[in-house]
mmCIF file of C-alpha atoms in Angstrom:
data_model
loop_
_atom_site.group_PDB
_atom_site.id
_atom_site.type_symbol
_atom_site.label_atom_id
_atom_site.label_comp_id
_atom_site.label_asym_id
_atom_site.label_seq_id
_atom_site.Cartn_x
_atom_site.Cartn_y
_atom_site.Cartn_z
ATOM 1 C CA MET A 30 -12.529 -12.922 -13.129
ATOM 2 C CA TYR A 31 -9.811 -15.532 -11.034
ATOM 3 C CA LYS A 32 -7.235 -15.565 -12.532
ATOM 4 C CA PHE A 33 -4.571 -17.916 -11.210
ATOM 5 C CA ASP A 34 -2.402 -18.613 -12.919
ATOM 6 C CA LYS A 35 -1.540 -15.294 -13.885
ATOM 7 C CA LEU A 36 0.239 -12.406 -13.045
ATOM 8 C CA VAL A 37 -2.201 -10.404 -11.383
ATOM 9 C CA MET A 38 -1.397 -6.372 -11.124
ATOM 10 C CA GLY A 39 -3.590 -4.386 -9.457
ATOM 11 C CA ILE A 40 -3.555 0.149 -9.322
ATOM 12 C CA TYR A 41 -3.426 2.663 -6.997
ATOM 13 C CA GLU A 42 -6.569 4.542 -6.913
ATOM 14 C CA LYS A 43 -5.107 7.918 -6.795
ATOM 15 C CA ALA A 44 -3.463 7.382 -10.061
ATOM 16 C CA LEU A 45 -6.570 7.581 -11.914
ATOM 17 C CA PRO A 46 -8.901 10.436 -12.461
ATOM 18 C CA LYS A 47 -10.033 12.431 -8.893
ATOM 19 C CA LYS A 48 -13.908 14.002 -9.852
ATOM 20 C CA GLU A 49 -14.823 10.477 -11.850
ATOM 21 C CA SER A 50 -17.034 7.949 -10.764
ATOM 22 C CA TRP A 51 -16.080 4.496 -9.794
ATOM 23 C CA SER A 52 -17.629 3.080 -12.712
ATOM 24 C CA THR A 53 -15.799 4.661 -14.650
ATOM 25 C CA LYS A 54 -12.414 4.483 -12.413
ATOM 26 C CA ILE A 55 -12.765 0.162 -13.138
ATOM 27 C CA ASP A 56 -13.874 0.809 -16.339
ATOM 28 C CA ILE A 57 -10.164 2.555 -17.394
ATOM 29 C CA ALA A 58 -8.692 0.073 -15.001
ATOM 30 C CA LYS A 59 -9.876 -2.908 -16.780
ATOM 31 C CA GLU A 60 -9.459 -1.296 -20.616
ATOM 32 C CA ALA A 61 -5.553 -0.781 -19.132
ATOM 33 C CA GLY A 62 -5.511 -4.350 -18.157
ATOM 34 C CA TYR A 63 -5.839 -4.098 -15.062
ATOM 35 C CA ASP A 64 -7.025 -6.169 -12.486
ATOM 36 C CA PHE A 65 -8.120 -4.636 -9.084
ATOM 37 C CA ILE A 66 -7.993 -0.852 -7.966
ATOM 38 C CA GLU A 67 -7.198 -0.504 -4.752
ATOM 39 C CA ILE A 68 -9.143 2.231 -2.834
ATOM 40 C CA SER A 69 -7.457 5.216 -1.276
ATOM 41 C CA VAL A 70 -8.566 5.896 2.820
ATOM 42 C CA ASP A 71 -5.815 9.012 2.348
ATOM 43 C CA GLU A 72 -5.930 12.050 5.516
ATOM 44 C CA SER A 73 -7.981 14.263 3.210
ATOM 45 C CA ASP A 74 -11.930 15.286 4.735
ATOM 46 C CA GLU A 75 -13.147 13.593 2.259
ATOM 47 C CA ARG A 76 -11.885 10.343 1.558
ATOM 48 C CA LEU A 77 -11.921 9.847 5.576
ATOM 49 C CA ALA A 78 -14.923 9.932 5.001
ATOM 50 C CA ARG A 79 -15.472 6.484 3.094
ATOM 51 C CA LEU A 80 -14.852 5.637 6.291
ATOM 52 C CA ASN A 81 -18.714 6.447 7.692
ATOM 53 C CA TRP A 82 -20.395 4.835 4.115
ATOM 54 C CA ASN A 83 -24.276 3.362 5.599
ATOM 55 C CA ASN A 84 -25.219 0.159 4.556
ATOM 56 C CA ASP A 85 -27.405 1.245 0.541
ATOM 57 C CA GLU A 86 -23.227 3.030 0.066
ATOM 58 C CA ILE A 87 -21.566 -0.193 0.234
ATOM 59 C CA LYS A 88 -23.806 -2.073 -1.308
ATOM 60 C CA ASN A 89 -23.888 -0.302 -4.179
ATOM 61 C CA MET A 90 -20.280 -1.025 -4.711
ATOM 62 C CA ASN A 91 -20.679 -4.208 -4.057
ATOM 63 C CA ASN A 92 -23.363 -4.455 -6.412
ATOM 64 C CA LEU A 93 -21.390 -2.252 -8.916
ATOM 65 C CA LEU A 94 -18.099 -4.570 -8.463
ATOM 66 C CA ILE A 95 -20.065 -7.706 -8.751
ATOM 67 C CA ASP A 96 -21.827 -6.476 -12.336
ATOM 68 C CA LYS A 97 -18.302 -5.026 -13.325
ATOM 69 C CA ASP A 98 -16.408 -7.877 -12.881
ATOM 70 C CA PHE A 99 -13.790 -5.980 -11.104
ATOM 71 C CA ARG A 100 -12.736 -6.638 -7.695
ATOM 72 C CA ILE A 101 -11.048 -4.459 -4.738
ATOM 73 C CA PRO A 102 -9.192 -6.436 -2.702
ATOM 74 C CA SER A 103 -7.036 -4.159 -0.976
ATOM 75 C CA MET A 104 -7.690 -1.023 1.299
ATOM 76 C CA THR A 105 -4.089 2.830 1.488
ATOM 77 C CA PHE A 106 -5.491 3.722 4.783
ATOM 78 C CA SER A 107 -2.718 6.747 5.248
ATOM 79 C CA GLY A 108 -4.915 8.167 7.035
ATOM 80 C CA GLN A 109 -3.298 7.564 10.395
ATOM 81 C CA LYS A 110 -0.400 10.007 8.279
ATOM 82 C CA ARG A 111 -2.752 12.580 10.152
ATOM 83 C CA PHE A 112 -3.867 10.529 13.057
ATOM 84 C CA PRO A 113 -1.123 8.566 13.889
ATOM 85 C CA MET A 114 -1.679 5.577 16.641
ATOM 86 C CA GLY A 115 1.974 6.778 18.060
ATOM 87 C CA SER A 116 0.916 10.498 18.527
ATOM 88 C CA MET A 117 1.798 11.457 21.867
ATOM 89 C CA ASP A 118 -2.221 13.662 22.277
ATOM 90 C CA ASN A 119 -4.627 11.487 24.199
ATOM 91 C CA ALA A 120 -7.274 12.512 21.832
ATOM 92 C CA THR A 121 -5.344 11.706 18.549
ATOM 93 C CA ARG A 122 -4.834 8.650 19.558
ATOM 94 C CA GLU A 123 -8.209 7.602 20.250
ATOM 95 C CA LYS A 124 -9.336 8.889 16.840
ATOM 96 C CA SER A 125 -6.243 6.951 15.326
ATOM 97 C CA MET A 126 -7.828 4.311 17.061
ATOM 98 C CA ASP A 127 -11.678 5.085 16.755
ATOM 99 C CA LEU A 128 -10.942 5.000 12.917
ATOM 100 C CA MET A 129 -8.821 1.893 12.912
ATOM 101 C CA LYS A 130 -12.197 -0.452 13.880
ATOM 102 C CA LYS A 131 -14.125 1.447 11.089
ATOM 103 C CA ALA A 132 -11.420 0.787 8.483
ATOM 104 C CA VAL A 133 -11.327 -3.234 9.696
ATOM 105 C CA GLU A 134 -16.297 -2.686 9.719
ATOM 106 C CA LEU A 135 -15.645 -0.493 5.744
ATOM 107 C CA ALA A 136 -12.981 -3.384 4.997
ATOM 108 C CA ASP A 137 -15.642 -6.990 6.195
ATOM 109 C CA LYS A 138 -18.281 -5.178 4.387
ATOM 110 C CA LEU A 139 -16.632 -4.433 1.553
ATOM 111 C CA GLY A 140 -14.703 -8.169 0.860
ATOM 112 C CA ILE A 141 -11.336 -5.991 1.256
ATOM 113 C CA ARG A 142 -8.800 -8.907 2.727
ATOM 114 C CA VAL A 143 -6.214 -6.094 3.093
ATOM 115 C CA ILE A 144 -5.458 -3.001 5.345
ATOM 116 C CA GLN A 145 -2.467 -1.411 4.412
ATOM 117 C CA VAL A 146 -1.011 0.687 7.441
ATOM 118 C CA PRO A 147 1.950 3.310 6.482
ATOM 119 C CA GLY A 148 5.363 3.059 9.162
ATOM 120 C CA TYR A 149 5.336 5.573 10.768
ATOM 121 C CA ASP A 150 4.694 5.920 14.827
ATOM 122 C CA VAL A 151 3.870 9.500 14.659
ATOM 123 C CA TYR A 152 4.678 12.144 11.518
ATOM 124 C CA TYR A 153 3.493 15.698 12.237
ATOM 125 C CA GLU A 154 4.907 14.994 16.538
ATOM 126 C CA GLU A 155 8.841 15.028 17.521
ATOM 127 C CA ARG A 156 9.041 11.119 17.342
ATOM 128 C CA SER A 157 11.063 9.471 20.282
ATOM 129 C CA ASP A 158 10.985 5.124 22.650
ATOM 130 C CA LYS A 159 7.859 6.861 23.757
ATOM 131 C CA THR A 160 5.884 7.338 20.235
ATOM 132 C CA ARG A 161 7.125 3.864 19.444
ATOM 133 C CA GLU A 162 5.721 2.491 22.043
ATOM 134 C CA MET A 163 2.523 4.432 22.257
ATOM 135 C CA PHE A 164 2.519 2.691 17.949
ATOM 136 C CA ILE A 165 3.528 -1.092 18.857
ATOM 137 C CA GLN A 166 0.312 -0.979 21.924
ATOM 138 C CA ASN A 167 -1.867 0.074 19.584
ATOM 139 C CA LEU A 168 -0.704 -1.916 16.589
ATOM 140 C CA LYS A 169 -1.391 -4.904 18.711
ATOM 141 C CA LYS A 170 -4.461 -3.600 19.435
ATOM 142 C CA ALA A 171 -5.570 -2.971 15.388
ATOM 143 C CA SER A 172 -4.321 -6.509 14.488
ATOM 144 C CA GLU A 173 -7.126 -7.988 17.148
ATOM 145 C CA TRP A 174 -9.603 -7.051 15.135
ATOM 146 C CA ALA A 175 -8.369 -7.031 11.876
ATOM 147 C CA SER A 176 -8.410 -11.067 13.070
ATOM 148 C CA LYS A 177 -11.692 -10.796 14.135
ATOM 149 C CA ALA A 178 -13.023 -10.356 10.512
ATOM 150 C CA CYS A 179 -9.631 -12.298 8.681
ATOM 151 C CA ILE A 180 -8.585 -9.110 7.017
ATOM 152 C CA THR A 181 -5.076 -8.148 7.086
ATOM 153 C CA LEU A 182 -2.728 -5.272 8.502
ATOM 154 C CA ALA A 183 0.308 -5.234 5.967
ATOM 155 C CA ILE A 184 2.452 -2.683 6.960
ATOM 156 C CA GLU A 185 3.748 0.212 4.384
ATOM 157 C CA ASN A 186 7.902 1.014 4.346
ATOM 158 C CA MET A 187 7.987 4.788 4.094
ATOM 159 C CA GLU A 188 10.203 7.159 3.140
ATOM 160 C CA ASN A 189 11.066 8.331 7.286
ATOM 161 C CA THR A 190 13.899 6.311 9.141
ATOM 162 C CA PHE A 191 11.434 4.771 11.140
ATOM 163 C CA LEU A 192 10.284 1.701 9.546
ATOM 164 C CA ASN A 193 12.244 1.587 6.082
ATOM 165 C CA SER A 194 13.777 -1.187 5.289
ATOM 166 C CA VAL A 195 12.368 -5.060 6.016
ATOM 167 C CA THR A 196 14.559 -5.776 9.021
ATOM 168 C CA LYS A 197 13.400 -2.713 11.169
ATOM 169 C CA TYR A 198 9.744 -3.708 10.094
ATOM 170 C CA MET A 199 10.555 -7.577 11.457
ATOM 171 C CA GLU A 200 11.409 -6.295 15.042
ATOM 172 C CA ILE A 201 7.770 -4.832 14.806
ATOM 173 C CA ALA A 202 6.695 -7.998 13.921
ATOM 174 C CA GLU A 203 8.279 -9.853 16.315
ATOM 175 C CA GLU A 204 6.961 -6.932 19.257
ATOM 176 C CA VAL A 205 3.522 -7.760 17.712
ATOM 177 C CA ASP A 206 3.951 -10.756 17.727
ATOM 178 C CA SER A 207 0.853 -11.689 15.391
ATOM 179 C CA PRO A 208 -0.617 -13.773 12.047
ATOM 180 C CA TRP A 209 -2.823 -10.588 10.944
ATOM 181 C CA LEU A 210 0.179 -8.554 10.193
ATOM 182 C CA LYS A 211 2.016 -8.520 7.702
ATOM 183 C CA LEU A 212 4.453 -6.518 4.975
ATOM 184 C CA TYR A 213 3.808 -4.421 1.706
ATOM 185 C CA PRO A 214 7.165 -3.125 0.630
ATOM 186 C CA ASP A 215 7.286 -0.306 -1.366
ATOM 187 C CA LEU A 216 9.844 -0.531 -3.900
ATOM 188 C CA GLY A 217 10.927 3.086 -4.175
ATOM 189 C CA ASN A 218 11.523 3.515 -0.694
ATOM 190 C CA LEU A 219 13.286 0.627 0.197
ATOM 191 C CA THR A 220 15.155 0.884 -2.448
ATOM 192 C CA ALA A 221 16.485 5.495 -1.730
ATOM 193 C CA TRP A 222 16.857 3.813 2.022
ATOM 194 C CA THR A 223 18.789 0.163 1.457
ATOM 195 C CA HIS A 224 20.618 0.937 -1.291
ATOM 196 C CA ASP A 225 22.283 -2.313 -3.498
ATOM 197 C CA GLU A 226 20.596 -4.490 0.243
ATOM 198 C CA VAL A 227 17.446 -3.836 -1.114
ATOM 199 C CA TYR A 228 17.640 -7.694 -3.105
ATOM 200 C CA ASN A 229 18.891 -8.982 -0.152
ATOM 201 C CA GLU A 230 15.479 -7.122 2.539
ATOM 202 C CA LEU A 231 13.030 -8.595 -0.405
ATOM 203 C CA GLU A 232 14.648 -11.693 -0.925
ATOM 204 C CA LYS A 233 14.589 -11.584 4.208
ATOM 205 C CA GLY A 234 10.665 -10.707 3.992
ATOM 206 C CA ILE A 235 9.612 -13.610 1.431
ATOM 207 C CA LYS A 236 11.806 -16.618 3.128
ATOM 208 C CA ALA A 237 10.301 -15.193 6.719
ATOM 209 C CA GLN A 238 6.316 -15.036 4.626
ATOM 210 C CA GLN A 239 5.999 -11.517 5.798
ATOM 211 C CA ILE A 240 6.103 -10.160 2.383
ATOM 212 C CA ILE A 241 2.398 -10.903 0.820
ATOM 213 C CA ALA A 242 2.380 -7.461 -2.267
ATOM 214 C CA ILE A 243 4.522 -5.522 -3.887
ATOM 215 C CA HIS A 244 3.831 -1.615 -4.187
ATOM 216 C CA LEU A 245 6.172 -0.215 -7.886
ATOM 217 C CA LYS A 246 7.167 2.824 -7.045
ATOM 218 C CA GLU A 247 10.178 5.388 -8.276
ATOM 219 C CA ALA A 248 12.174 6.554 -6.693
ATOM 220 C CA LYS A 249 15.824 8.717 -5.936
ATOM 221 C CA LYS A 250 18.252 7.215 -3.304
ATOM 222 C CA VAL A 251 19.104 8.926 -0.239
ATOM 223 C CA THR A 252 22.239 10.151 0.414
ATOM 224 C CA ASP A 253 24.335 12.279 3.195
ATOM 225 C CA THR A 254 24.076 15.035 0.623
ATOM 226 C CA PHE A 255 20.579 14.189 -0.911
ATOM 227 C CA GLY A 256 17.881 13.825 0.950
ATOM 228 C CA GLY A 257 15.641 11.561 -1.640
ATOM 229 C CA ILE A 258 12.343 11.396 -3.550
ATOM 230 C CA PHE A 259 9.304 9.352 -2.981
ATOM 231 C CA ARG A 260 6.511 10.585 -4.700
ATOM 232 C CA GLU A 261 5.409 11.406 -8.592
ATOM 233 C CA LEU A 262 8.699 9.856 -10.116
ATOM 234 C CA GLU A 263 8.437 8.795 -13.648
ATOM 235 C CA PHE A 264 9.182 5.460 -14.111
ATOM 236 C CA GLY A 265 12.855 5.410 -15.530
ATOM 237 C CA THR A 266 14.022 8.173 -14.748
ATOM 238 C CA GLY A 267 14.783 7.285 -10.939
ATOM 239 C CA ASP A 268 17.065 4.700 -8.765
ATOM 240 C CA VAL A 269 14.709 1.535 -8.527
ATOM 241 C CA ASP A 270 16.900 -1.156 -10.808
ATOM 242 C CA PHE A 271 13.137 -2.773 -11.820
ATOM 243 C CA VAL A 272 14.782 -5.837 -14.056
ATOM 244 C CA LYS A 273 17.070 -7.106 -10.952
ATOM 245 C CA THR A 274 14.251 -6.684 -8.400
ATOM 246 C CA PHE A 275 11.862 -8.253 -10.667
ATOM 247 C CA GLU A 276 15.267 -11.379 -10.678
ATOM 248 C CA THR A 277 15.313 -10.925 -7.099
ATOM 249 C CA LEU A 278 11.239 -11.783 -7.045
ATOM 250 C CA LYS A 279 12.233 -14.919 -9.679
ATOM 251 C CA LYS A 280 14.263 -16.363 -8.029
ATOM 252 C CA SER A 281 12.484 -15.804 -4.296
ATOM 253 C CA GLU A 282 9.589 -17.560 -5.730
ATOM 254 C CA PHE A 283 7.562 -14.423 -4.612
ATOM 255 C CA LYS A 284 3.621 -15.597 -6.073
ATOM 256 C CA GLY A 285 1.907 -12.563 -4.811
ATOM 257 C CA PRO A 286 0.064 -9.085 -6.297
ATOM 258 C CA PHE A 287 1.050 -6.199 -7.484
ATOM 259 C CA LEU A 288 0.187 -2.456 -6.977
ATOM 260 C CA VAL A 289 1.055 0.150 -9.302
ATOM 261 C CA GLU A 290 1.823 3.435 -7.054
ATOM 262 C CA MET A 291 1.623 6.325 -9.591
ATOM 263 C CA TRP A 292 -0.278 10.000 -8.732
ATOM 264 C CA ASN A 293 -2.493 10.701 -11.998
ATOM 265 C CA GLU A 294 -5.566 12.586 -10.713
ATOM 266 C CA SER A 295 -6.502 15.564 -13.143
ATOM 267 C CA SER A 296 -3.987 14.132 -15.937
ATOM 268 C CA ASN A 297 -5.835 14.463 -19.290
ATOM 269 C CA THR A 298 -5.106 10.849 -20.553
ATOM 270 C CA PRO A 299 -5.803 8.355 -18.119
ATOM 271 C CA LEU A 300 -6.387 5.851 -19.365
ATOM 272 C CA GLU A 301 -2.746 5.583 -22.077
ATOM 273 C CA ASP A 302 -0.819 6.675 -19.164
ATOM 274 C CA ILE A 303 -1.681 3.906 -16.827
ATOM 275 C CA LYS A 304 -1.778 1.531 -19.986
ATOM 276 C CA LYS A 305 2.110 2.962 -20.814
ATOM 277 C CA VAL A 306 3.082 1.681 -17.577
ATOM 278 C CA ARG A 307 1.721 -1.545 -17.185
ATOM 279 C CA GLU A 308 2.716 -2.070 -20.461
ATOM 280 C CA TRP A 309 6.909 -1.141 -19.112
ATOM 281 C CA MET A 310 6.542 -2.855 -15.940
ATOM 282 C CA LEU A 311 5.957 -6.375 -17.740
ATOM 283 C CA SER A 312 8.397 -4.996 -20.459
ATOM 284 C CA ARG A 313 11.331 -5.123 -17.378
ATOM 285 C CA MET A 314 9.277 -8.186 -15.452
ATOM 286 C CA LYS A 315 10.120 -10.231 -18.840
ATOM 287 C CA GLU A 316 14.290 -8.676 -18.961
ATOM 288 C CA GLY A 317 14.060 -10.170 -16.021
ATOM 289 C CA GLY A 318 13.170 -12.939 -15.638
ATOM 290 C CA PHE A 319 10.162 -12.796 -13.995
ATOM 291 C CA ILE A 320 7.132 -13.207 -16.617
#
């Protein structure tokens, strides 16, 4: 099962058919050559309800993973977009932290090692110094909870300006000051905001031993006259220079896993789609000398 000497690449759950069972999703991911699935707990009621899985549901998932010889080592907890830790509404903040506790508990029982937290203080509210302060305060608390379960919280740089670079993450990490908080950079978002500085940003995060995994996603750059495109772009049609990025990652001696982030839940050919993307990405890695 463990492939200590090979590249590890996972697939985002939302690249797989939404209505299929977990068994089928795993079969598709395995057949396409992926090593793991990153489970989604987004802001929908349906996926937030996963945080309330009972022990039988958790046991069934664990047994399935053992039977399939497969892994779900990470969780995208984008439900915090709806219930942000920096909200000025007390009830929303309390809900956010209650959900965070449940996320840590579920991750602990499922063997999930990394909970990816979106880099937003708030999303649907107006940002301020106070929302940032509340976000930092609650991120400290969440990191303490995660530490009890030996689970890492990993911030993802997002599509707004609150946390859109490695540099901004490092500032927040210094304030939180926890070994259980790391960075899970999104190459698309990072490229869109930092442009040619993306390579220096990656080197900075790797040198500081803060980057634990990388989201492979396409995007178009933000300019003075264009707001960028951050989602659902076909690989190879955006501004991410994957070859140069993999050259940088090789030079920086990045050793962690990769996660292909794409949205493909309604596709009629999910296996072919995600297999094609994996092969395309491996080709870019070879061009960049990463493999």
